[in-house]
């Protein structure tokens, strides 16, 4: 039996992770800014679950809520950083406030939870931290620039974390989901400023995000993703990185191939910079 701390546990992938863990008998501290969407957890699973209100952008609250989870269950084996949202629009359209808000949630929120979990697990010399980046951290497309920037930031931080914690017996797993059929599209935020020149460049994405009925690009099943996550955290040798869905795998493969081909084309120029 494992004990989990999951952020963004009320909807989407977070909800499926929570249910998958609870249904197999694990214990879960389910944290979300929308705790009213988790009332059914307590009704069905009783003391097996701790429902917590958490705004990940507030470090003092993160430390307090994580400490309460540890006090309630005794320890945390798996911490899943899943809270976050999409901000859609061209880079030029993004206001400073919009950019700072998404970094506060997607990056700094992840950082605060990671720091709380890292201290707890380092002292115990045991645990797994699961970091959610995105396919946008593999190949960021038009209209997802700021979202992709936050996920690249999480990726870089998590890669360093992997090296920093491995000697203490703490594993770090970086998951990169492709487009999953959840309510993320409905909850996405669109930039307030719109520049007509970008209309056709970003139309496909801006029309999809914010539309709860458009799942045409979604190739993944959230419940199946949860089962993959269970297998990963149960492994004696979990991957450092894993993508969810065949679509994400294919994009990853194409992106690496294109990057290597470009590097080879400009290899002479790259080498000419040596001393």
Coordinates of C-alpha atoms in Angstrom, one line a residue:
X1 CA 0.0 0.0 0.0
X2 CA 1.3 3.4 -1.0
X3 CA 0.4 6.9 0.4
X4 CA 0.0 9.6 -2.2
X5 CA -0.2 13.4 -2.3
X6 CA -1.8 14.6 -5.5
X7 CA -2.4 18.2 -6.6
X8 CA -5.2 19.1 -9.0
X9 CA -7.0 16.0 -7.7
X10 CA -10.5 17.2 -8.4
X11 CA -10.6 17.0 -12.2
X12 CA -9.0 15.5 -15.3
X13 CA -5.9 13.4 -14.9
X14 CA -5.7 14.3 -11.2
X15 CA -9.1 12.8 -10.5
X16 CA -8.3 9.6 -12.4
X17 CA -4.9 9.3 -10.6
X18 CA -6.8 9.7 -7.3
X19 CA -9.5 7.1 -8.1
X20 CA -7.0 4.6 -9.5
X21 CA -4.9 4.8 -6.3
X22 CA -7.9 4.6 -4.0
X23 CA -9.5 1.7 -5.9
X24 CA -6.5 -0.5 -5.4
X25 CA -6.4 0.3 -1.6
X26 CA -3.8 3.0 -1.5
X27 CA -4.2 6.1 0.6
X28 CA -4.5 9.6 -1.0
X29 CA -4.2 13.2 0.2
X30 CA -6.2 14.8 -2.6
X31 CA -5.5 18.5 -2.9
X32 CA -7.2 21.0 -5.1
X33 CA -8.4 24.5 -5.4
X34 CA -11.9 23.0 -6.0
X35 CA -12.5 20.7 -3.0
X36 CA -16.2 20.7 -3.6
X37 CA -15.6 18.5 -6.6
X38 CA -14.0 15.9 -4.3
X39 CA -16.9 15.4 -1.8
X40 CA -17.6 12.0 -3.3
X41 CA -14.1 10.8 -2.4
X42 CA -14.8 11.0 1.3
X43 CA -18.3 9.5 1.0
X44 CA -16.9 6.4 -0.8
X45 CA -13.4 6.0 0.7
X46 CA -13.7 7.4 4.2
X47 CA -10.4 7.6 6.1
X48 CA -8.5 6.2 3.1
X49 CA -8.6 9.7 1.6
X50 CA -7.8 13.2 3.0
X51 CA -9.5 16.0 1.0
X52 CA -7.6 19.3 1.2
X53 CA -8.1 22.8 -0.2
X54 CA -4.9 24.0 -1.8
X55 CA -3.9 27.0 -3.8
X56 CA -0.5 25.9 -5.0
X57 CA 0.6 29.5 -5.8
X58 CA 0.8 30.2 -2.0
X59 CA 3.9 28.7 -0.5
X60 CA 2.9 29.0 3.1
X61 CA -0.4 27.1 2.3
X62 CA 1.5 24.4 0.4
X63 CA 3.9 23.8 3.3
X64 CA 0.9 23.7 5.7
X65 CA -1.2 21.4 3.6
X66 CA 1.6 19.0 2.9
X67 CA 2.5 18.9 6.6
X68 CA -1.1 18.1 7.4
X69 CA -1.1 15.2 5.0
X70 CA 2.0 13.8 6.5
X71 CA 0.5 14.2 10.0
X72 CA -2.7 12.5 8.9
X73 CA -1.1 9.5 7.2
X74 CA 2.3 9.4 8.8
X75 CA 4.3 9.7 5.6
X76 CA 4.0 10.3 1.8
X77 CA 5.4 7.7 -0.7
X78 CA 4.3 9.4 -3.9
X79 CA 3.9 13.1 -4.7
X80 CA 2.2 13.9 -8.0
X81 CA 2.5 17.5 -9.2
X82 CA -0.6 17.7 -11.4
X83 CA -2.1 21.2 -10.8
X84 CA -2.0 23.6 -13.7
X85 CA -3.9 25.2 -16.5
X86 CA -3.6 26.3 -20.1
X87 CA -3.3 29.9 -21.3
X88 CA -3.8 30.1 -25.0
X89 CA -2.7 32.9 -27.4
X90 CA 0.2 34.2 -29.4
X91 CA 3.3 35.2 -27.4
X92 CA 2.9 38.9 -28.5
X93 CA -0.7 38.9 -27.3
X94 CA 0.2 37.7 -23.8
X95 CA 0.0 40.4 -21.1
X96 CA 2.5 40.6 -18.3
X97 CA -0.2 39.7 -15.8
X98 CA -1.4 36.7 -17.8
X99 CA 2.2 35.4 -18.2
X100 CA 3.0 35.9 -14.5
X101 CA -0.2 34.2 -13.4
X102 CA 0.4 31.0 -15.4
X103 CA 4.0 30.8 -14.2
X104 CA 2.8 31.3 -10.6
X105 CA 0.5 28.2 -11.0
X106 CA 2.3 25.9 -13.4
X107 CA 5.9 26.5 -12.4
X108 CA 6.1 28.1 -9.0
X109 CA 3.2 26.0 -7.7
X110 CA 5.0 22.9 -8.8
X111 CA 8.2 24.2 -7.3
X112 CA 6.6 24.8 -3.9
X113 CA 5.1 21.3 -3.7
X114 CA 8.3 19.8 -5.0
X115 CA 10.3 21.5 -2.2
X116 CA 7.9 20.2 0.5
X117 CA 8.0 16.7 -0.9
X118 CA 11.7 16.6 -1.5
X119 CA 12.5 17.6 2.1
X120 CA 10.1 14.9 3.5
X121 CA 11.4 12.2 1.2
X122 CA 15.0 13.1 1.5
X123 CA 14.9 12.7 5.2
X124 CA 13.1 9.4 4.9
X125 CA 15.5 8.3 2.1
X126 CA 12.5 7.0 0.2
X127 CA 9.8 8.3 -2.2
X128 CA 8.8 9.1 -5.7
X129 CA 8.1 12.6 -7.1
X130 CA 6.0 12.7 -10.3
X131 CA 6.3 15.9 -12.3
X132 CA 3.8 16.8 -15.0
X133 CA 5.2 18.6 -18.0
X134 CA 3.5 18.3 -21.3
X135 CA 3.9 17.5 -25.0
X136 CA 4.4 21.3 -25.2
X137 CA 7.8 20.7 -23.5
X138 CA 8.7 18.5 -26.4
X139 CA 7.6 20.6 -29.3
X140 CA 5.6 23.8 -28.5
X141 CA 3.1 24.8 -31.1
X142 CA 1.6 28.2 -32.0
X143 CA -0.8 29.6 -29.4
X144 CA 0.8 27.5 -26.6
X145 CA 3.9 29.6 -26.1
X146 CA 3.5 30.7 -22.5
X147 CA 2.0 27.3 -21.4
X148 CA 4.9 25.6 -23.1
X149 CA 7.4 27.9 -21.4
X150 CA 6.0 26.9 -18.0
X151 CA 6.3 23.2 -18.9
X152 CA 9.9 23.7 -20.2
X153 CA 10.7 25.3 -16.9
X154 CA 9.2 22.4 -14.9
X155 CA 11.2 20.0 -17.2
X156 CA 14.5 21.7 -16.5
X157 CA 13.9 21.9 -12.8
X158 CA 12.8 18.3 -12.6
X159 CA 15.8 17.0 -14.6
X160 CA 18.1 18.7 -12.0
X161 CA 16.0 17.3 -9.2
X162 CA 16.5 13.8 -10.5
X163 CA 20.2 14.1 -10.1
X164 CA 20.0 15.9 -6.8
X165 CA 17.8 13.3 -5.1
X166 CA 18.8 10.0 -6.5
X167 CA 21.6 9.4 -4.0
X168 CA 19.0 9.7 -1.2
X169 CA 16.8 7.0 -2.6
X170 CA 14.2 9.4 -4.0
X171 CA 13.0 8.9 -7.6
X172 CA 11.8 11.6 -9.9
X173 CA 9.6 10.7 -12.9
X174 CA 8.7 13.3 -15.5
X175 CA 5.5 12.6 -17.4
X176 CA 4.7 14.3 -20.7
X177 CA 1.0 13.7 -21.6
X178 CA -0.2 14.1 -25.1
X179 CA -3.7 15.4 -25.7
X180 CA -6.0 13.6 -23.2
X181 CA -9.7 13.7 -23.2
X182 CA -10.4 15.7 -20.0
X183 CA -12.1 19.0 -19.2
X184 CA -8.8 20.9 -19.7
X185 CA -10.1 22.5 -22.9
X186 CA -13.2 23.9 -21.1
X187 CA -11.0 25.3 -18.3
X188 CA -8.4 26.9 -20.6
X189 CA -7.9 30.7 -20.5
X190 CA -7.7 32.8 -23.7
X191 CA -5.6 35.9 -23.9
X192 CA -7.6 39.1 -23.5
X193 CA -5.7 40.8 -26.2
X194 CA -6.2 39.6 -29.8
X195 CA -4.1 40.7 -32.7
X196 CA -5.7 40.3 -36.1
X197 CA -2.4 39.3 -37.9
X198 CA -2.3 36.1 -35.8
X199 CA -5.8 35.1 -36.4
X200 CA -5.1 32.3 -39.0
X201 CA -1.8 31.3 -37.3
X202 CA -3.4 30.3 -34.0
X203 CA -7.0 29.8 -35.1
X204 CA -7.1 26.0 -34.7
X205 CA -5.8 26.1 -31.2
X206 CA -7.7 29.1 -29.9
X207 CA -11.0 27.7 -31.3
X208 CA -10.4 24.4 -29.5
X209 CA -9.3 25.7 -26.1
X210 CA -12.2 27.0 -24.2
X211 CA -14.6 24.7 -26.1
X212 CA -15.7 21.9 -23.8
X213 CA -17.3 19.9 -26.7
X214 CA -14.2 19.8 -29.0
X215 CA -12.1 16.7 -28.3
X216 CA -11.2 16.1 -32.0
X217 CA -7.4 16.3 -31.2
X218 CA -7.6 14.2 -28.0
X219 CA -6.1 10.8 -28.4
X220 CA -5.6 9.7 -24.8
X221 CA -7.9 8.1 -22.2
X222 CA -7.3 9.6 -18.7
X223 CA -8.2 6.4 -16.9
X224 CA -5.7 4.5 -18.9
X225 CA -3.1 7.1 -18.2
X226 CA -3.7 6.5 -14.5
X227 CA -3.1 2.8 -14.9
X228 CA 0.2 3.6 -16.6
X229 CA 1.2 5.9 -13.7
X230 CA 0.5 3.1 -11.2
X231 CA 2.8 0.8 -13.1
X232 CA 5.5 3.4 -13.2
X233 CA 5.5 4.2 -9.5
X234 CA 5.4 0.5 -8.7
X235 CA 8.4 -0.2 -10.8
X236 CA 11.8 -0.9 -9.2
X237 CA 13.4 1.0 -12.1
X238 CA 10.9 3.7 -13.2
X239 CA 11.7 5.8 -16.2
X240 CA 13.1 9.3 -15.8
X241 CA 10.8 10.5 -18.6
X242 CA 7.6 8.9 -20.0
X243 CA 5.1 10.2 -22.6
X244 CA 1.4 9.3 -22.4
X245 CA -0.3 8.3 -25.7
X246 CA 1.0 7.1 -29.0
X247 CA 0.5 10.6 -30.4
X248 CA 2.9 12.0 -27.9
X249 CA 5.4 9.2 -28.6
X250 CA 5.3 10.0 -32.3
X251 CA 5.7 13.7 -31.8
X252 CA 8.7 13.1 -29.5
X253 CA 10.3 10.8 -32.1
X254 CA 9.8 13.3 -34.9
X255 CA 11.0 16.2 -32.8
X256 CA 14.3 14.4 -31.8
X257 CA 14.9 13.3 -35.4
X258 CA 14.3 16.8 -36.7
X259 CA 16.6 18.3 -34.1
X260 CA 19.4 15.8 -34.8
X261 CA 19.1 16.4 -38.6
X262 CA 19.4 20.2 -38.1
X263 CA 22.3 19.8 -35.8
X264 CA 24.1 17.6 -38.4
X265 CA 23.4 20.1 -41.1
X266 CA 25.1 22.9 -39.0
X267 CA 27.7 20.6 -37.4
X268 CA 30.7 22.3 -39.1
X269 CA 29.5 25.7 -37.9
X270 CA 28.9 24.4 -34.4
X271 CA 32.4 22.9 -34.2
X272 CA 34.0 26.0 -35.6
X273 CA 33.1 27.7 -32.3
X274 CA 35.6 25.5 -30.4
X275 CA 38.8 27.1 -29.0

